[in-house]
Amino acid sequence: MSRATAVVRLQLVRRTTWFLVPLAIMLVAGVATVIIQLAIQRATGMSPSSPGYADSARNNPALAWSVSGYLVATGVASISSVFPVASSLGTTRRGFAAGTFLTHALVSAYLAVVAAAMLGLELLTGHWFVGIYVFDTAILGAGNVVVLLLVMFLGSLTAFTVGAVFGGVWLRFGPRGPLGVAVVAVLVLAGLLLALAPSLADIAAAFEFWWLAVVGVALVLVAAGGTSLSLRGASVR
């Protein structure tokens, strides 16, 4: 555990990368959402009190998706850039993998708490005084803070760990590693879709939100395990 916490401290040296840039991306996404929704209000003549407006405005995944690409890239860098430094300081490969995963979990929790606080502010101000839905969206639980916390935490952790496994296989196998992982992932997904094709309509009708949580947990576990395995034979570059 002491080795893992040492890695956490090493990772969090880049505070701007972990804490400030994701907030900046969320801010930009929020400003873009405000501009777009105000434009829609003016173009359609709809107001926040119009029937169906709230449901339509909540179908806005911008905030959730805007930061995901950056989190994946940060996950890649947390392995590919920091592993050589950690190794030169005597950190074991297992300790580095555990510490990096813990870092991802801590930052994911931070982002979830920030989003929950912003949701509270959004609701308190009547959706920013002009009926703008940024955090109170369908993909984030439609105002349910528990769902928002779960989605933000698990979604961020999934993005980090998926990026990390790509960073790990790059260290282990070079440029062909990430390509191989991507090809395998596409083939597995295509195989699942083909196998489930006759039942897709029934699956969609029976869909429950918690299924996504199960898929997220499974992806995190597989990616974290893949990262740990790839680091065992990775060279220090």
Short mmCIF file of C-alpha atoms in Angstrom, two decimals, residues 42 45 205:
data_model
loop_
_atom_site.label_atom_id
_atom_site.label_comp_id
_atom_site.label_asym_id
_atom_site.label_seq_id
_atom_site.Cartn_x
_atom_site.Cartn_y
_atom_site.Cartn_z
CA ARG A 42 -35.26 31.92 -29.74
CA GLY A 45 -40.29 30.31 -29.56
CA ALA A 205 -37.45 -3.56 -24.38
#
